Every structure is written in structure tokens, then in C-alpha cells.
Amino acid sequence: MAGEGSGLNLDVVAAQASSQSIAGIVEQMRGILRQIESSAQSGMATWGGTAAKSYNTTQTDWSGTAQKLQAALDEIEGKLTTGFKGYAEHDEDIAQAITSSVGHLKL
């Protein structure tokens, strides 16, 4: 959120909590994808005939799409976990530098 002409005003703790919450949802989605893939593989192992070939084609297409979704989830999680990593420490370092600079000013 931007402050009134003061630049960026970010609640790092809230942002990190949101990031962790989203990471939890991403992990749940990964689990669901694994369950679907496992069930689909089980179905293919016991099925035969023309319908099985059609199912196999559809399942292969779905698996490719699921891999793209998995890559997107990995990217989301990566950006969230690295986005705020070190931000608080960097912010504190800058605050200390400004505070020490202001302490030397004689007005």
C-alpha cells in the first residue's frame, strides 16, 4: 500500500503471513494433482480395449496440463518465498543507517 507521498508502506509481517497461507494452498493443490494422477494411472492399468486407448489419450493430455499447472505453482511459491526474504532485515538496516545519520545532524 502506498502512503501519502511517503513511498511504499508495506506490512512485512502480514505479507509474509499471506505468503505462507498461499504456500499452504499451493501444497494442497499439489497433493490433489498427485491424487488425480495416481487414480488415473490405476484406472489405465486395469482397463483394456478401444475405450482404454481413448482414455489413455485424454489422460496423457490431462497429465501434460497438470505438469504445466505444477510448474506455475512452483513459480508462484518461489516468487512468494523469495519476494519477502531478507526484506525485513534490509528495511531495518536502512532504518538504522538513517537514524545514525540523523543523529549527527546539528540544526
Coordinates of N, CA and C in Angstrom, one line a residue:
M1 N 0.9 -1.2 0.0 CA 0.0 0.0 0.0 C 0.9 1.2 0.0
A2 N 0.6 2.2 -0.8 CA 1.4 3.4 -0.8 C 0.9 4.4 0.2
G3 N 1.8 5.1 0.9 CA 1.5 6.1 1.8 C 1.2 7.4 1.1
E4 N 0.8 8.5 1.8 CA 0.6 9.8 1.2 C 1.9 10.4 0.9
G5 N 2.4 10.2 -0.3 CA 3.6 10.8 -0.8 C 4.9 10.3 -0.1
S6 N 4.8 9.3 0.8 CA 5.9 8.9 1.6 C 6.6 7.6 1.0
G7 N 6.1 7.2 -0.1 CA 6.7 6.0 -0.7 C 5.9 4.7 -0.3
L8 N 6.6 3.6 -0.3 CA 6.0 2.3 -0.1 C 5.8 2.1 1.4
N9 N 4.6 1.7 1.8 CA 4.3 1.3 3.2 C 3.9 -0.1 3.2
L10 N 4.8 -1.0 3.6 CA 4.5 -2.4 3.5 C 4.5 -3.1 4.9
D11 N 3.5 -3.8 5.2 CA 3.4 -4.6 6.4 C 4.1 -5.9 6.1
V12 N 5.4 -6.0 6.4 CA 6.1 -7.2 6.1 C 5.6 -8.5 6.8
V13 N 5.2 -8.3 8.0 CA 4.7 -9.5 8.8 C 3.4 -10.0 8.1
A14 N 2.5 -9.1 7.8 CA 1.2 -9.5 7.1 C 1.5 -10.1 5.7
A15 N 2.5 -9.5 5.0 CA 2.8 -10.0 3.7 C 3.4 -11.4 3.8
Q16 N 4.3 -11.6 4.8 CA 4.9 -13.0 5.0 C 3.8 -14.0 5.4
A17 N 2.8 -13.6 6.2 CA 1.8 -14.5 6.6 C 0.9 -14.9 5.4
S18 N 0.6 -13.9 4.6 CA -0.2 -14.2 3.4 C 0.6 -15.1 2.5
S19 N 1.9 -14.9 2.4 CA 2.8 -15.7 1.5 C 2.7 -17.2 2.0
Q20 N 2.8 -17.3 3.4 CA 2.8 -18.7 3.9 C 1.4 -19.3 3.7
S21 N 0.3 -18.6 3.8 CA -1.0 -19.1 3.6 C -1.2 -19.6 2.1
I22 N -0.7 -18.8 1.2 CA -0.8 -19.2 -0.2 C 0.1 -20.4 -0.5
A23 N 1.3 -20.4 0.2 CA 2.2 -21.6 0.0 C 1.5 -22.9 0.5
G24 N 0.7 -22.8 1.6 CA -0.1 -23.9 2.1 C -1.1 -24.4 1.0
I25 N -1.8 -23.4 0.4 CA -2.8 -23.7 -0.6 C -2.1 -24.4 -1.8
V26 N -1.0 -23.8 -2.2 CA -0.2 -24.4 -3.3 C 0.1 -25.9 -3.0
E27 N 0.5 -26.2 -1.8 CA 0.9 -27.5 -1.4 C -0.4 -28.4 -1.5
Q28 N -1.5 -27.9 -1.0 CA -2.8 -28.7 -1.1 C -3.1 -29.0 -2.6
M29 N -2.9 -28.0 -3.4 CA -3.2 -28.2 -4.9 C -2.2 -29.3 -5.5
R30 N -1.0 -29.3 -5.0 CA 0.0 -30.3 -5.5 C -0.5 -31.7 -5.0
G31 N -1.0 -31.8 -3.8 CA -1.5 -33.1 -3.3 C -2.7 -33.6 -4.1
I32 N -3.6 -32.6 -4.5 CA -4.7 -33.0 -5.3 C -4.3 -33.5 -6.6
L33 N -3.3 -32.8 -7.2 CA -2.8 -33.3 -8.5 C -2.2 -34.6 -8.4
R34 N -1.5 -34.9 -7.4 CA -0.9 -36.2 -7.2 C -1.9 -37.3 -7.0
Q35 N -3.0 -37.0 -6.3 CA -4.1 -38.0 -6.1 C -4.8 -38.3 -7.4
I36 N -5.0 -37.2 -8.2 CA -5.7 -37.4 -9.5 C -4.8 -38.3 -10.4
E37 N -3.5 -37.9 -10.5 CA -2.6 -38.7 -11.3 C -2.5 -40.1 -10.9
S38 N -2.5 -40.4 -9.6 CA -2.4 -41.8 -9.1 C -3.7 -42.5 -9.5
S39 N -4.8 -41.9 -9.3 CA -6.1 -42.6 -9.6 C -6.2 -42.8 -11.1
A40 N -5.7 -41.9 -11.9 CA -5.7 -42.1 -13.4 C -4.8 -43.2 -13.8
Q41 N -3.7 -43.3 -13.2 CA -2.7 -44.4 -13.5 C -3.3 -45.7 -13.1
S42 N -4.0 -45.8 -12.0 CA -4.6 -47.0 -11.6 C -5.7 -47.5 -12.5
G43 N -6.5 -46.5 -13.0 CA -7.5 -46.8 -14.0 C -7.0 -47.3 -15.3
M44 N -5.9 -46.8 -15.7 CA -5.3 -47.2 -17.0 C -4.7 -48.6 -16.9
A45 N -4.2 -49.0 -15.7 CA -3.6 -50.3 -15.5 C -4.6 -51.4 -15.6
T46 N -5.8 -51.2 -15.3 CA -6.8 -52.3 -15.3 C -7.8 -52.2 -16.5
W47 N -7.6 -51.3 -17.4 CA -8.6 -51.1 -18.5 C -8.0 -51.6 -19.8
G48 N -8.9 -52.1 -20.7 CA -8.4 -52.6 -22.0 C -9.4 -52.2 -23.1
G49 N -9.0 -52.4 -24.3 CA -9.9 -52.1 -25.4 C -9.8 -50.7 -26.0
T50 N -10.7 -50.4 -26.9 CA -10.7 -49.1 -27.6 C -11.0 -48.0 -26.6
A51 N -11.9 -48.2 -25.7 CA -12.2 -47.1 -24.7 C -10.9 -46.8 -23.9
A52 N -10.1 -47.8 -23.6 CA -8.9 -47.6 -22.9 C -7.9 -46.7 -23.6
K53 N -7.8 -46.9 -24.9 CA -7.0 -46.1 -25.8 C -7.4 -44.6 -25.7
S54 N -8.7 -44.4 -25.9 CA -9.2 -43.1 -25.8 C -9.0 -42.4 -24.4
Y55 N -9.2 -43.2 -23.4 CA -8.9 -42.7 -22.0 C -7.5 -42.4 -21.9
N56 N -6.6 -43.3 -22.4 CA -5.2 -43.0 -22.3 C -4.8 -41.7 -22.9
T57 N -5.3 -41.4 -24.1 CA -5.0 -40.2 -24.8 C -5.5 -39.0 -24.0
T58 N -6.7 -39.1 -23.5 CA -7.2 -38.0 -22.6 C -6.4 -37.8 -21.4
Q59 N -6.1 -38.9 -20.7 CA -5.3 -38.8 -19.5 C -3.9 -38.3 -19.8
T60 N -3.3 -38.6 -20.9 CA -2.0 -38.1 -21.3 C -2.1 -36.6 -21.5
D61 N -3.1 -36.1 -22.1 CA -3.3 -34.7 -22.3 C -3.5 -34.0 -21.0
W62 N -4.3 -34.6 -20.1 CA -4.5 -34.0 -18.8 C -3.2 -34.0 -18.0
S63 N -2.4 -35.0 -18.1 CA -1.2 -35.1 -17.4 C -0.2 -33.9 -17.8
G64 N -0.2 -33.7 -19.1 CA 0.6 -32.6 -19.7 C 0.1 -31.2 -19.1
T65 N -1.2 -31.1 -19.0 CA -1.7 -29.8 -18.5 C -1.4 -29.7 -17.0
A66 N -1.5 -30.8 -16.3 CA -1.2 -30.9 -14.9 C 0.3 -30.5 -14.6
Q67 N 1.1 -30.9 -15.5 CA 2.6 -30.6 -15.4 C 2.8 -29.1 -15.5
K68 N 2.0 -28.5 -16.5 CA 2.1 -27.0 -16.7 C 1.6 -26.3 -15.4
L69 N 0.5 -26.8 -14.8 CA -0.1 -26.2 -13.6 C 0.9 -26.4 -12.5
Q70 N 1.6 -27.5 -12.4 CA 2.6 -27.8 -11.4 C 3.8 -26.8 -11.5
A71 N 4.2 -26.5 -12.7 CA 5.3 -25.5 -13.0 C 4.8 -24.1 -12.6
A72 N 3.5 -23.8 -12.8 CA 3.0 -22.5 -12.4 C 3.0 -22.4 -10.9
L73 N 2.5 -23.5 -10.2 CA 2.5 -23.5 -8.8 C 3.9 -23.3 -8.2
D74 N 4.9 -24.0 -8.8 CA 6.3 -23.9 -8.3 C 6.8 -22.4 -8.5
E75 N 6.4 -21.8 -9.6 CA 6.8 -20.4 -9.8 C 6.2 -19.5 -8.8
I76 N 4.9 -19.7 -8.6 CA 4.2 -18.9 -7.6 C 4.8 -19.0 -6.2
E77 N 5.0 -20.2 -5.8 CA 5.7 -20.5 -4.5 C 7.0 -19.9 -4.4
G78 N 7.8 -20.0 -5.5 CA 9.2 -19.5 -5.5 C 9.2 -18.0 -5.4
K79 N 8.3 -17.3 -6.1 CA 8.3 -15.9 -6.1 C 7.8 -15.4 -4.7
L80 N 6.8 -16.1 -4.1 CA 6.3 -15.7 -2.8 C 7.4 -15.8 -1.7
T81 N 8.1 -17.0 -1.8 CA 9.0 -17.2 -0.7 C 10.3 -16.4 -0.8
T82 N 10.7 -16.0 -2.0 CA 11.8 -15.1 -2.2 C 11.5 -13.7 -2.2
G83 N 10.2 -13.3 -2.4 CA 9.8 -11.9 -2.5 C 10.1 -11.1 -1.3
F84 N 9.8 -11.8 -0.1 CA 10.0 -11.0 1.1 C 11.2 -11.5 1.9
K85 N 11.9 -12.5 1.4 CA 13.1 -13.0 2.1 C 14.1 -11.9 2.2
G86 N 14.5 -11.6 3.4 CA 15.5 -10.5 3.6 C 15.0 -9.1 3.6
Y87 N 13.7 -8.9 3.2 CA 13.1 -7.6 3.2 C 13.2 -6.9 4.5
A88 N 12.8 -7.6 5.6 CA 12.7 -7.0 6.9 C 14.1 -6.6 7.3
E89 N 15.1 -7.5 7.1 CA 16.5 -7.2 7.5 C 17.0 -6.0 6.8
H90 N 16.7 -5.9 5.5 CA 17.2 -4.8 4.6 C 16.5 -3.5 5.1
D91 N 15.2 -3.6 5.4 CA 14.5 -2.4 5.9 C 15.1 -1.9 7.2
E92 N 15.4 -2.9 8.1 CA 16.0 -2.5 9.4 C 17.3 -1.8 9.2
D93 N 18.2 -2.4 8.3 CA 19.5 -1.8 8.1 C 19.4 -0.4 7.6
I94 N 18.4 -0.1 6.7 CA 18.2 1.2 6.2 C 17.8 2.2 7.3
A95 N 16.8 1.7 8.1 CA 16.3 2.5 9.2 C 17.4 2.9 10.1
Q96 N 18.3 1.9 10.4 CA 19.4 2.2 11.3 C 20.4 3.2 10.7
A97 N 20.6 3.1 9.4 CA 21.5 4.0 8.7 C 21.0 5.4 8.7
I98 N 19.7 5.5 8.5 CA 19.0 6.8 8.6 C 19.1 7.4 10.0
T99 N 18.8 6.6 11.0 CA 18.8 7.0 12.3 C 20.2 7.5 12.7
S100 N 21.2 6.8 12.4 CA 22.6 7.2 12.7 C 23.0 8.4 12.0
S101 N 22.5 8.6 10.8 CA 22.8 9.8 10.0 C 22.1 11.1 10.6
V102 N 20.9 10.9 11.0 CA 20.1 12.0 11.6 C 20.8 12.4 13.0
G103 N 21.3 11.4 13.7 CA 21.9 11.7 15.0 C 23.1 12.7 14.9
H104 N 23.7 12.7 13.7 CA 24.9 13.6 13.5 C 24.6 15.0 13.0
L105 N 23.3 15.2 12.7 CA 22.9 16.5 12.2 C 22.8 17.5 13.3
K106 N 23.3 18.7 13.1 CA 23.2 19.7 14.0 C 22.4 20.9 13.4
L107 N 21.2 21.1 13.8 CA 20.4 22.1 13.2 C 20.3 23.3 14.1

